[in-house]
Amino acid sequence: MGDYNYPKLHELQGSKVTIYLTPLNQLSDHFYARAKHAIDQITHLVDGYLYTPRGREDHSIYTGYMGLALTHFLIYKKTKNAPSFEIAKKLTDIAITRLSGELVSFLTGDAGPLALGTVLYSLDGNLDRSSELRLWLLQLGQNASTDISCTLIDGWAGYLYALLFVNKHVHDTIPVDIIRKTVTRILMIGVTAAIRKRSSVPLFYEWKGKSYFGPLHGLCGILYMVLCSNVLEETEMYNIVRPTLDYLIDSRSFRGNIPATTYSESDILVQWCHGIPGFVQLFIKASEVVDPSYISYAMEAADVVWNVGLLTKGYTLCHGVAGNAYSFLALFRKTGDRKHLIRATGFIEWCLSYPRFERQEPDRPYSLLKGYTGLLYFFTDVKDVSTTSFPGYEV
Ligand SMILES: [Zn+2]
């Protein structure tokens, strides 16, 4: 972990906090103006890349140009900037002509462009096209192969996110029985695998031969999406979900982090994709739908993220400082406790140093989850800290 110079908690409290935050717990005009400056610079950088042949190869939200489409959708939502709406729609239209017909997740599959397209055309008043894309999204789930994983990155949790994304932006347009069917499928796969593996935990999932804990490839992301579905029956909640949540809590290391996989001996990674940061959102949701006491685990997880501090991998959402800031923002939204917003502010301040402390160039530098577009998303999102959400994860 890096030993960078960034505002410490005590420097963000007292009279100095007014440099960063308003009394109403939003970023100060001065602070946001700096974020806006960064937004303008990164927009220029990313837009240039899009017009290269390589920029148009990957249509995923995770690493491709659809990540920029989702970012422009966010810019439109937060600022009502009409050109951003048109850019999002244009990129989504291109992606929809290149779908595989097989990949079901929001982040890396067809469900991302189809879900965003459903929402964009609905907002645009073209309800026929919106309905057409929504049906296409539903058919994608019906026709999918039986050997798809349950993960957020490329499996059924990622498909469930796409359904919930549509319902969030176009109210309750996805029938509840489709959501229920997807949740049943996820639970059935996990319960069947747990029996086969003679696991003491009711749910067991693997991704490419390994059993991961984190949001992107593992149990945290799958459980979080299932809890967000709001269709769980009480017996499932208490006989399947709760013991699995408690297993996750018991799997934490002495310092409160969680290893990348069940086989890992080290807990060195403390980033959204692997490690405890993404569990903050899971434990918050568990406190809302399972038992209020789970909020204490969200607090403990956020303390670990803060104590570990800045990540040497840099600025990204997937495994960088911006992604970890979302843990504090989630806890601030849940509790209203300014401490969490102040912690997020420390990370935002550091992210504004981009690219000064970039120790290693990201392997997909223009992407949403692994590159600069993620910073564009992050800086745009914090314009209103009461409505932030980690893209492709928080519903
Ligand atoms: Zn990552």
mmCIF file of C-alpha atoms and ligand atoms in Angstrom:
data_model
loop_
_atom_site.group_PDB
_atom_site.id
_atom_site.type_symbol
_atom_site.label_atom_id
_atom_site.label_comp_id
_atom_site.label_asym_id
_atom_site.label_seq_id
_atom_site.Cartn_x
_atom_site.Cartn_y
_atom_site.Cartn_z
ATOM 1 C CA MET A 1 0.000 0.000 0.000
ATOM 2 C CA GLY A 2 1.265 3.423 -0.830
ATOM 3 C CA ASP A 3 2.655 5.990 1.513
ATOM 4 C CA TYR A 4 1.333 9.017 -0.341
ATOM 5 C CA ASN A 5 0.648 12.434 1.007
ATOM 6 C CA TYR A 6 -3.115 12.923 1.212
ATOM 7 C CA PRO A 7 -5.357 14.650 3.705
ATOM 8 C CA LYS A 8 -5.514 12.758 6.982
ATOM 9 C CA LEU A 9 -8.729 12.506 8.939
ATOM 10 C CA HIS A 10 -7.790 15.203 11.434
ATOM 11 C CA GLU A 11 -6.936 17.585 8.572
ATOM 12 C CA LEU A 12 -10.388 17.041 7.092
ATOM 13 C CA GLN A 13 -12.139 17.911 10.327
ATOM 14 C CA GLY A 14 -12.585 21.194 12.157
ATOM 15 C CA SER A 15 -12.355 24.451 10.239
ATOM 16 C CA LYS A 16 -10.468 22.893 7.311
ATOM 17 C CA VAL A 17 -13.400 20.705 6.338
ATOM 18 C CA THR A 18 -15.204 23.718 4.829
ATOM 19 C CA ILE A 19 -12.630 23.664 2.030
ATOM 20 C CA TYR A 20 -14.055 20.323 0.977
ATOM 21 C CA LEU A 21 -17.636 20.042 2.191
ATOM 22 C CA THR A 22 -20.699 22.241 2.601
ATOM 23 C CA PRO A 23 -22.741 22.228 5.845
ATOM 24 C CA LEU A 24 -25.311 20.152 3.905
ATOM 25 C CA ASN A 25 -22.795 17.374 3.288
ATOM 26 C CA GLN A 26 -22.051 17.945 -0.385
ATOM 27 C CA LEU A 27 -18.710 18.754 -2.001
ATOM 28 C CA SER A 28 -17.929 22.467 -1.797
ATOM 29 C CA ASP A 29 -18.102 24.490 -5.023
ATOM 30 C CA HIS A 30 -14.350 24.984 -4.938
ATOM 31 C CA PHE A 31 -13.667 21.274 -4.454
ATOM 32 C CA TYR A 32 -16.141 20.222 -7.140
ATOM 33 C CA ALA A 33 -14.687 22.785 -9.561
ATOM 34 C CA ARG A 34 -11.407 20.874 -9.335
ATOM 35 C CA ALA A 35 -13.264 17.618 -10.033
ATOM 36 C CA LYS A 36 -14.971 19.293 -13.001
ATOM 37 C CA HIS A 37 -11.593 20.348 -14.360
ATOM 38 C CA ALA A 38 -10.429 16.723 -14.139
ATOM 39 C CA ILE A 39 -13.655 15.587 -15.839
ATOM 40 C CA ASP A 40 -12.977 17.900 -18.784
ATOM 41 C CA GLN A 41 -9.413 16.641 -19.149
ATOM 42 C CA ILE A 42 -10.325 12.955 -18.974
ATOM 43 C CA THR A 43 -13.290 13.390 -21.345
ATOM 44 C CA HIS A 44 -10.909 14.782 -23.936
ATOM 45 C CA LEU A 45 -8.510 11.859 -23.430
ATOM 46 C CA VAL A 46 -11.156 9.149 -23.640
ATOM 47 C CA ASP A 47 -13.103 10.652 -26.543
ATOM 48 C CA GLY A 48 -9.918 10.675 -28.636
ATOM 49 C CA TYR A 49 -9.391 6.970 -27.959
ATOM 50 C CA LEU A 50 -12.898 6.056 -29.047
ATOM 51 C CA TYR A 51 -12.180 7.106 -32.583
ATOM 52 C CA THR A 52 -9.306 4.665 -32.918
ATOM 53 C CA PRO A 53 -10.022 1.174 -34.358
ATOM 54 C CA ARG A 54 -9.058 -0.487 -31.067
ATOM 55 C CA GLY A 55 -11.423 1.743 -29.157
ATOM 56 C CA ARG A 56 -14.381 0.272 -31.044
ATOM 57 C CA GLU A 57 -13.418 -3.394 -30.635
ATOM 58 C CA ASP A 58 -14.717 -4.119 -27.139
ATOM 59 C CA HIS A 59 -18.387 -3.332 -26.494
ATOM 60 C CA SER A 60 -18.457 -4.370 -22.837
ATOM 61 C CA ILE A 61 -19.252 -2.026 -19.965
ATOM 62 C CA TYR A 62 -16.375 -3.514 -17.969
ATOM 63 C CA THR A 63 -13.516 -2.679 -20.328
ATOM 64 C CA GLY A 64 -15.054 -1.436 -23.581
ATOM 65 C CA TYR A 65 -16.771 1.622 -25.039
ATOM 66 C CA MET A 66 -20.074 0.778 -23.339
ATOM 67 C CA GLY A 67 -18.372 1.878 -20.123
ATOM 68 C CA LEU A 68 -18.214 5.337 -21.652
ATOM 69 C CA ALA A 69 -21.879 5.032 -22.675
ATOM 70 C CA LEU A 70 -22.834 4.280 -19.064
ATOM 71 C CA THR A 71 -20.683 7.198 -17.907
ATOM 72 C CA HIS A 72 -22.402 9.593 -20.315
ATOM 73 C CA PHE A 73 -25.748 8.304 -19.069
ATOM 74 C CA LEU A 74 -24.611 9.226 -15.544
ATOM 75 C CA ILE A 75 -23.422 12.661 -16.739
ATOM 76 C CA TYR A 76 -26.855 13.188 -18.282
ATOM 77 C CA LYS A 77 -28.603 12.109 -15.075
ATOM 78 C CA LYS A 78 -26.475 14.292 -12.800
ATOM 79 C CA THR A 79 -26.176 17.378 -15.003
ATOM 80 C CA LYS A 80 -28.980 17.061 -17.625
ATOM 81 C CA ASN A 81 -26.329 17.519 -20.302
ATOM 82 C CA ALA A 82 -28.255 16.626 -23.506
ATOM 83 C CA PRO A 83 -25.190 15.802 -25.678
ATOM 84 C CA SER A 84 -24.175 13.132 -23.135
ATOM 85 C CA PHE A 85 -27.570 11.467 -23.569
ATOM 86 C CA GLU A 86 -27.013 11.342 -27.336
ATOM 87 C CA ILE A 87 -23.466 9.936 -26.954
ATOM 88 C CA ALA A 88 -24.757 7.214 -24.615
ATOM 89 C CA LYS A 89 -27.506 6.325 -27.102
ATOM 90 C CA LYS A 90 -25.180 6.326 -30.106
ATOM 91 C CA LEU A 91 -22.641 4.017 -28.430
ATOM 92 C CA THR A 92 -25.403 1.719 -27.178
ATOM 93 C CA ASP A 93 -26.911 1.494 -30.684
ATOM 94 C CA ILE A 94 -23.524 0.416 -32.065
ATOM 95 C CA ALA A 95 -23.067 -2.193 -29.318
ATOM 96 C CA ILE A 96 -26.523 -3.646 -29.925
ATOM 97 C CA THR A 97 -25.535 -4.468 -33.519
ATOM 98 C CA ARG A 98 -22.618 -6.542 -32.183
ATOM 99 C CA LEU A 99 -24.211 -8.727 -29.511
ATOM 100 C CA SER A 100 -23.129 -12.346 -29.072
ATOM 101 C CA GLY A 101 -26.571 -13.703 -28.166
ATOM 102 C CA GLU A 102 -24.957 -15.790 -25.413
ATOM 103 C CA LEU A 103 -23.246 -13.621 -22.798
ATOM 104 C CA VAL A 104 -25.715 -12.713 -20.053
ATOM 105 C CA SER A 105 -24.000 -10.281 -17.685
ATOM 106 C CA PHE A 106 -24.299 -6.511 -17.441
ATOM 107 C CA LEU A 107 -20.561 -5.858 -17.207
ATOM 108 C CA THR A 108 -19.212 -8.122 -19.942
ATOM 109 C CA GLY A 109 -22.242 -9.517 -21.770
ATOM 110 C CA ASP A 110 -25.169 -8.516 -23.953
ATOM 111 C CA ALA A 111 -27.284 -7.563 -20.947
ATOM 112 C CA GLY A 112 -25.360 -4.299 -20.455
ATOM 113 C CA PRO A 113 -26.147 -2.731 -23.853
ATOM 114 C CA LEU A 114 -29.701 -4.165 -23.809
ATOM 115 C CA ALA A 115 -30.463 -2.845 -20.310
ATOM 116 C CA LEU A 116 -28.996 0.597 -20.987
ATOM 117 C CA GLY A 117 -30.766 0.705 -24.374
ATOM 118 C CA THR A 118 -34.105 -0.150 -22.724
ATOM 119 C CA VAL A 119 -33.645 2.741 -20.300
ATOM 120 C CA LEU A 120 -32.356 5.285 -22.832
ATOM 121 C CA TYR A 121 -35.152 4.677 -25.353
ATOM 122 C CA SER A 122 -37.748 4.822 -22.601
ATOM 123 C CA LEU A 123 -36.416 8.190 -21.412
ATOM 124 C CA ASP A 124 -36.350 9.348 -25.032
ATOM 125 C CA GLY A 125 -40.040 8.535 -25.434
ATOM 126 C CA ASN A 126 -39.499 5.752 -27.983
ATOM 127 C CA LEU A 127 -41.433 3.164 -26.020
ATOM 128 C CA ASP A 128 -41.652 0.655 -28.895
ATOM 129 C CA ARG A 129 -37.880 0.426 -29.196
ATOM 130 C CA SER A 130 -37.510 0.335 -25.397
ATOM 131 C CA SER A 131 -39.989 -2.538 -25.188
ATOM 132 C CA GLU A 132 -38.239 -4.374 -28.024
ATOM 133 C CA LEU A 133 -34.878 -4.188 -26.205
ATOM 134 C CA ARG A 134 -36.473 -5.204 -22.905
ATOM 135 C CA LEU A 135 -37.941 -8.343 -24.539
ATOM 136 C CA TRP A 136 -34.549 -9.053 -26.091
ATOM 137 C CA LEU A 137 -33.004 -8.817 -22.611
ATOM 138 C CA LEU A 138 -35.584 -11.245 -21.214
ATOM 139 C CA GLN A 139 -35.036 -13.685 -24.109
ATOM 140 C CA LEU A 140 -31.301 -13.555 -23.468
ATOM 141 C CA GLY A 141 -31.961 -15.075 -20.033
ATOM 142 C CA GLN A 142 -34.411 -17.655 -21.366
ATOM 143 C CA ASN A 143 -32.130 -18.883 -24.157
ATOM 144 C CA ALA A 144 -28.843 -18.850 -22.240
ATOM 145 C CA SER A 145 -26.730 -21.964 -21.949
ATOM 146 C CA THR A 146 -26.931 -23.994 -18.747
ATOM 147 C CA ASP A 147 -23.211 -23.839 -17.959
ATOM 148 C CA ILE A 148 -23.013 -20.102 -17.282
ATOM 149 C CA SER A 149 -21.436 -19.026 -13.972
ATOM 150 C CA CYS A 150 -23.354 -17.190 -11.260
ATOM 151 C CA THR A 151 -20.833 -14.345 -10.928
ATOM 152 C CA LEU A 152 -21.306 -10.636 -11.384
ATOM 153 C CA ILE A 153 -18.604 -10.459 -14.048
ATOM 154 C CA ASP A 154 -20.049 -12.919 -16.548
ATOM 155 C CA GLY A 155 -22.887 -14.837 -14.960
ATOM 156 C CA TRP A 156 -26.383 -14.785 -13.489
ATOM 157 C CA ALA A 157 -25.654 -12.207 -10.787
ATOM 158 C CA GLY A 158 -24.605 -9.914 -13.646
ATOM 159 C CA TYR A 159 -27.861 -10.691 -15.462
ATOM 160 C CA LEU A 160 -29.845 -9.988 -12.297
ATOM 161 C CA TYR A 161 -28.067 -6.629 -11.995
ATOM 162 C CA ALA A 162 -29.192 -5.773 -15.546
ATOM 163 C CA LEU A 163 -32.841 -6.552 -14.670
ATOM 164 C CA LEU A 164 -32.660 -4.458 -11.486
ATOM 165 C CA PHE A 165 -30.917 -1.630 -13.388
ATOM 166 C CA VAL A 166 -33.850 -1.453 -15.812
ATOM 167 C CA ASN A 167 -36.364 -1.506 -12.962
ATOM 168 C CA LYS A 168 -34.521 1.276 -11.167
ATOM 169 C CA HIS A 169 -34.643 3.640 -14.139
ATOM 170 C CA VAL A 170 -37.906 2.540 -15.806
ATOM 171 C CA HIS A 171 -40.071 1.735 -12.837
ATOM 172 C CA ASP A 172 -40.989 -1.926 -12.424
ATOM 173 C CA THR A 173 -40.910 -2.778 -16.093
ATOM 174 C CA ILE A 174 -39.295 -6.199 -15.501
ATOM 175 C CA PRO A 175 -41.915 -8.675 -14.207
ATOM 176 C CA VAL A 176 -41.212 -9.873 -10.675
ATOM 177 C CA ASP A 177 -41.543 -13.522 -11.760
ATOM 178 C CA ILE A 178 -38.536 -13.077 -14.103
ATOM 179 C CA ILE A 179 -36.481 -11.675 -11.225
ATOM 180 C CA ARG A 180 -37.679 -14.508 -8.994
ATOM 181 C CA LYS A 181 -36.768 -17.089 -11.649
ATOM 182 C CA THR A 182 -33.230 -15.689 -11.883
ATOM 183 C CA VAL A 183 -32.803 -15.736 -8.100
ATOM 184 C CA THR A 184 -34.104 -19.324 -7.957
ATOM 185 C CA ARG A 185 -31.604 -20.327 -10.601
ATOM 186 C CA ILE A 186 -28.713 -18.700 -8.676
ATOM 187 C CA LEU A 187 -29.721 -20.357 -5.395
ATOM 188 C CA MET A 188 -30.302 -23.764 -7.030
ATOM 189 C CA ILE A 189 -26.855 -23.731 -8.649
ATOM 190 C CA GLY A 190 -25.202 -22.739 -5.352
ATOM 191 C CA VAL A 191 -27.115 -25.260 -3.214
ATOM 192 C CA THR A 192 -26.517 -28.101 -5.688
ATOM 193 C CA ALA A 193 -22.780 -27.357 -5.825
ATOM 194 C CA ALA A 194 -22.589 -27.130 -2.017
ATOM 195 C CA ILE A 195 -24.190 -30.604 -1.691
ATOM 196 C CA ARG A 196 -21.882 -32.023 -4.349
ATOM 197 C CA LYS A 197 -18.819 -30.555 -2.615
ATOM 198 C CA ARG A 198 -20.085 -31.661 0.819
ATOM 199 C CA SER A 199 -19.687 -28.036 1.889
ATOM 200 C CA SER A 200 -20.761 -26.966 5.359
ATOM 201 C CA VAL A 201 -21.896 -23.652 3.805
ATOM 202 C CA PRO A 202 -25.317 -23.748 2.068
ATOM 203 C CA LEU A 203 -24.085 -21.994 -1.089
ATOM 204 C CA PHE A 204 -20.981 -22.811 -3.130
ATOM 205 C CA TYR A 205 -19.876 -21.164 -6.385
ATOM 206 C CA GLU A 206 -16.787 -21.385 -8.536
ATOM 207 C CA TRP A 207 -15.394 -19.207 -11.285
ATOM 208 C CA LYS A 208 -12.851 -20.832 -13.597
ATOM 209 C CA GLY A 209 -12.135 -23.562 -11.048
ATOM 210 C CA LYS A 210 -11.676 -21.334 -8.004
ATOM 211 C CA SER A 211 -14.048 -20.296 -5.260
ATOM 212 C CA TYR A 212 -13.745 -16.502 -4.914
ATOM 213 C CA PHE A 213 -15.016 -14.283 -2.106
ATOM 214 C CA GLY A 214 -15.113 -10.826 -3.728
ATOM 215 C CA PRO A 215 -17.879 -8.971 -5.596
ATOM 216 C CA LEU A 216 -16.667 -9.456 -9.154
ATOM 217 C CA HIS A 217 -15.910 -13.185 -9.276
ATOM 218 C CA GLY A 218 -17.374 -14.532 -6.091
ATOM 219 C CA LEU A 219 -19.803 -14.995 -3.284
ATOM 220 C CA CYS A 220 -20.027 -11.358 -2.162
ATOM 221 C CA GLY A 221 -21.317 -10.144 -5.545
ATOM 222 C CA ILE A 222 -23.731 -13.072 -5.915
ATOM 223 C CA LEU A 223 -25.206 -12.678 -2.416
ATOM 224 C CA TYR A 224 -25.430 -8.903 -2.784
ATOM 225 C CA MET A 225 -27.455 -9.160 -5.991
ATOM 226 C CA VAL A 226 -29.720 -11.828 -4.481
ATOM 227 C CA LEU A 227 -30.373 -9.567 -1.464
ATOM 228 C CA CYS A 228 -31.066 -6.587 -3.754
ATOM 229 C CA SER A 229 -33.712 -8.598 -5.643
ATOM 230 C CA ASN A 230 -36.272 -8.252 -2.815
ATOM 231 C CA VAL A 231 -37.877 -11.569 -3.780
ATOM 232 C CA LEU A 232 -36.314 -13.903 -1.213
ATOM 233 C CA GLU A 233 -38.617 -16.093 0.833
ATOM 234 C CA GLU A 234 -38.132 -16.163 4.579
ATOM 235 C CA THR A 235 -36.930 -19.781 4.617
ATOM 236 C CA GLU A 236 -34.297 -18.969 1.961
ATOM 237 C CA MET A 237 -33.237 -15.903 3.896
ATOM 238 C CA TYR A 238 -32.678 -17.761 7.143
ATOM 239 C CA ASN A 239 -31.653 -21.244 5.960
ATOM 240 C CA ILE A 240 -29.475 -20.337 2.967
ATOM 241 C CA VAL A 241 -28.505 -16.663 2.851
ATOM 242 C CA ARG A 242 -27.879 -15.932 6.511
ATOM 243 C CA PRO A 243 -25.545 -18.903 7.188
ATOM 244 C CA THR A 244 -23.603 -17.956 4.036
ATOM 245 C CA LEU A 245 -23.285 -14.354 5.222
ATOM 246 C CA ASP A 246 -22.040 -15.595 8.592
ATOM 247 C CA TYR A 247 -19.534 -17.846 6.828
ATOM 248 C CA LEU A 248 -18.178 -14.762 5.015
ATOM 249 C CA ILE A 249 -17.854 -12.917 8.315
ATOM 250 C CA ASP A 250 -15.957 -15.890 9.807
ATOM 251 C CA SER A 251 -13.684 -16.008 6.741
ATOM 252 C CA ARG A 252 -12.189 -12.592 7.491
ATOM 253 C CA SER A 253 -8.527 -12.437 8.451
ATOM 254 C CA PHE A 254 -7.172 -11.156 11.775
ATOM 255 C CA ARG A 255 -7.073 -7.603 10.366
ATOM 256 C CA GLY A 256 -10.645 -7.828 9.076
ATOM 257 C CA ASN A 257 -9.869 -8.234 5.379
ATOM 258 C CA ILE A 258 -10.953 -11.245 3.332
ATOM 259 C CA PRO A 259 -8.707 -13.366 1.054
ATOM 260 C CA ALA A 260 -9.305 -13.463 -2.703
ATOM 261 C CA THR A 261 -10.280 -17.168 -2.727
ATOM 262 C CA THR A 262 -11.099 -19.898 -0.261
ATOM 263 C CA TYR A 263 -7.662 -21.363 -0.997
ATOM 264 C CA SER A 264 -5.678 -18.120 -0.507
ATOM 265 C CA GLU A 265 -3.277 -18.006 2.390
ATOM 266 C CA SER A 266 -2.728 -14.268 2.031
ATOM 267 C CA ASP A 267 -5.184 -11.402 2.357
ATOM 268 C CA ILE A 268 -2.913 -8.867 0.667
ATOM 269 C CA LEU A 269 -5.565 -7.490 -1.737
ATOM 270 C CA VAL A 270 -7.830 -4.790 -0.277
ATOM 271 C CA GLN A 271 -9.612 -3.553 -3.402
ATOM 272 C CA TRP A 272 -13.158 -3.705 -4.718
ATOM 273 C CA CYS A 273 -12.697 -6.829 -6.876
ATOM 274 C CA HIS A 274 -10.779 -8.816 -4.228
ATOM 275 C CA GLY A 275 -10.850 -8.013 -0.543
ATOM 276 C CA ILE A 276 -13.198 -6.409 1.959
ATOM 277 C CA PRO A 277 -14.125 -3.035 0.308
ATOM 278 C CA GLY A 278 -17.097 -4.428 -1.694
ATOM 279 C CA PHE A 279 -18.422 -6.203 1.396
ATOM 280 C CA VAL A 280 -19.426 -2.824 2.837
ATOM 281 C CA GLN A 281 -22.312 -2.683 0.353
ATOM 282 C CA LEU A 282 -23.198 -6.349 1.036
ATOM 283 C CA PHE A 283 -23.349 -5.896 4.809
ATOM 284 C CA ILE A 284 -25.369 -2.671 4.461
ATOM 285 C CA LYS A 285 -27.930 -4.535 2.324
ATOM 286 C CA ALA A 286 -27.906 -7.457 4.771
ATOM 287 C CA SER A 287 -28.646 -4.992 7.595
ATOM 288 C CA GLU A 288 -31.700 -3.815 5.654
ATOM 289 C CA VAL A 289 -33.196 -7.134 4.614
ATOM 290 C CA VAL A 290 -31.777 -9.808 6.941
ATOM 291 C CA ASP A 291 -30.868 -8.322 10.345
ATOM 292 C CA PRO A 292 -29.951 -4.751 11.396
ATOM 293 C CA SER A 293 -26.941 -6.089 13.309
ATOM 294 C CA TYR A 294 -25.035 -6.648 10.045
ATOM 295 C CA ILE A 295 -24.386 -2.904 9.870
ATOM 296 C CA SER A 296 -21.563 -3.355 12.398
ATOM 297 C CA TYR A 297 -19.699 -5.552 9.877
ATOM 298 C CA ALA A 298 -20.097 -2.840 7.229
ATOM 299 C CA MET A 299 -18.513 -0.360 9.667
ATOM 300 C CA GLU A 300 -15.661 -2.750 10.446
ATOM 301 C CA ALA A 301 -15.053 -3.356 6.734
ATOM 302 C CA ALA A 302 -14.930 0.406 6.057
ATOM 303 C CA ASP A 303 -12.453 0.837 8.936
ATOM 304 C CA VAL A 304 -10.167 -1.721 7.274
ATOM 305 C CA VAL A 305 -10.388 0.142 3.946
ATOM 306 C CA TRP A 306 -9.525 3.428 5.666
ATOM 307 C CA ASN A 307 -6.691 1.986 7.761
ATOM 308 C CA VAL A 308 -5.106 0.306 4.742
ATOM 309 C CA GLY A 309 -5.313 3.614 2.873
ATOM 310 C CA LEU A 310 -4.262 4.245 -0.691
ATOM 311 C CA LEU A 311 -3.687 1.436 -3.161
ATOM 312 C CA THR A 312 -0.494 1.268 -5.172
ATOM 313 C CA LYS A 313 -2.424 0.033 -8.195
ATOM 314 C CA GLY A 314 -3.695 3.552 -8.721
ATOM 315 C CA TYR A 315 -6.950 5.283 -9.456
ATOM 316 C CA THR A 316 -9.332 2.710 -10.920
ATOM 317 C CA LEU A 317 -12.726 1.489 -9.756
ATOM 318 C CA CYS A 318 -11.985 -2.225 -9.954
ATOM 319 C CA HIS A 319 -8.761 -2.267 -7.971
ATOM 320 C CA GLY A 320 -7.895 1.314 -7.150
ATOM 321 C CA VAL A 321 -8.609 4.202 -4.819
ATOM 322 C CA ALA A 322 -11.788 5.426 -6.579
ATOM 323 C CA GLY A 323 -13.388 1.991 -6.156
ATOM 324 C CA ASN A 324 -12.572 1.902 -2.448
ATOM 325 C CA ALA A 325 -14.031 5.399 -1.971
ATOM 326 C CA TYR A 326 -17.435 3.954 -2.921
ATOM 327 C CA SER A 327 -17.364 1.889 0.316
ATOM 328 C CA PHE A 328 -17.309 5.101 2.370
ATOM 329 C CA LEU A 329 -19.932 6.748 0.179
ATOM 330 C CA ALA A 330 -22.266 3.758 0.631
ATOM 331 C CA LEU A 331 -21.872 3.899 4.398
ATOM 332 C CA PHE A 332 -22.399 7.671 4.430
ATOM 333 C CA ARG A 333 -25.651 7.268 2.480
ATOM 334 C CA LYS A 334 -26.789 4.570 4.885
ATOM 335 C CA THR A 335 -25.869 6.223 8.195
ATOM 336 C CA GLY A 336 -25.658 9.953 7.404
ATOM 337 C CA ASP A 337 -22.500 9.972 9.550
ATOM 338 C CA ARG A 338 -20.206 12.658 8.187
ATOM 339 C CA LYS A 339 -17.137 10.650 9.170
ATOM 340 C CA HIS A 340 -17.653 8.367 6.187
ATOM 341 C CA LEU A 341 -18.067 11.296 3.792
ATOM 342 C CA ILE A 342 -14.896 12.860 5.165
ATOM 343 C CA ARG A 343 -13.042 9.619 4.526
ATOM 344 C CA ALA A 344 -14.405 9.547 0.960
ATOM 345 C CA THR A 345 -13.278 13.162 0.588
ATOM 346 C CA GLY A 346 -9.711 12.149 1.463
ATOM 347 C CA PHE A 347 -9.766 9.590 -1.347
ATOM 348 C CA ILE A 348 -11.421 12.028 -3.791
ATOM 349 C CA GLU A 349 -8.719 14.586 -3.015
ATOM 350 C CA TRP A 350 -6.044 12.017 -3.746
ATOM 351 C CA CYS A 351 -7.767 10.935 -6.993
ATOM 352 C CA LEU A 352 -7.602 14.572 -8.142
ATOM 353 C CA SER A 353 -3.833 14.101 -8.269
ATOM 354 C CA TYR A 354 -4.328 11.893 -11.345
ATOM 355 C CA PRO A 355 -2.043 10.887 -13.090
ATOM 356 C CA ARG A 356 0.788 11.928 -10.767
ATOM 357 C CA PHE A 357 0.847 8.781 -8.615
ATOM 358 C CA GLU A 358 0.051 6.224 -11.308
ATOM 359 C CA ARG A 359 2.705 3.620 -10.597
ATOM 360 C CA GLN A 360 1.632 1.189 -13.261
ATOM 361 C CA GLU A 361 -0.334 1.903 -16.434
ATOM 362 C CA PRO A 362 -3.679 0.055 -16.284
ATOM 363 C CA ASP A 363 -3.928 -2.835 -18.762
ATOM 364 C CA ARG A 364 -7.161 -1.319 -20.145
ATOM 365 C CA PRO A 365 -6.417 2.388 -19.593
ATOM 366 C CA TYR A 366 -9.587 3.765 -21.223
ATOM 367 C CA SER A 367 -12.055 1.422 -19.576
ATOM 368 C CA LEU A 368 -14.699 2.072 -16.934
ATOM 369 C CA LEU A 369 -13.643 -0.497 -14.356
ATOM 370 C CA LYS A 370 -9.929 -0.678 -15.111
ATOM 371 C CA GLY A 371 -9.057 2.736 -16.498
ATOM 372 C CA TYR A 372 -9.583 6.495 -16.779
ATOM 373 C CA THR A 373 -13.262 6.333 -17.696
ATOM 374 C CA GLY A 374 -13.779 5.071 -14.146
ATOM 375 C CA LEU A 375 -12.398 8.346 -12.802
ATOM 376 C CA LEU A 376 -14.686 10.252 -15.137
ATOM 377 C CA TYR A 377 -17.598 8.262 -13.712
ATOM 378 C CA PHE A 378 -16.414 8.720 -10.125
ATOM 379 C CA PHE A 379 -15.888 12.491 -10.330
ATOM 380 C CA THR A 380 -19.265 12.877 -12.027
ATOM 381 C CA ASP A 381 -20.974 10.705 -9.422
ATOM 382 C CA VAL A 382 -19.700 12.680 -6.425
ATOM 383 C CA LYS A 383 -21.404 15.824 -7.716
ATOM 384 C CA ASP A 384 -24.279 14.611 -5.524
ATOM 385 C CA VAL A 385 -22.929 12.313 -2.820
ATOM 386 C CA SER A 386 -26.432 11.345 -1.703
ATOM 387 C CA THR A 387 -27.034 9.392 -4.938
ATOM 388 C CA THR A 388 -23.724 7.688 -5.725
ATOM 389 C CA SER A 389 -23.552 4.033 -6.769
ATOM 390 C CA PHE A 390 -20.706 1.814 -7.904
ATOM 391 C CA PRO A 391 -21.399 1.114 -11.606
ATOM 392 C CA GLY A 392 -22.435 -2.444 -12.371
ATOM 393 C CA TYR A 393 -22.664 -3.305 -8.670
ATOM 394 C CA GLU A 394 -24.757 -1.042 -6.437
ATOM 395 C CA VAL A 395 -28.403 -1.004 -7.448
HETATM 396 ZN ZN ZN B 1 -9.921 -5.520 -10.171
#
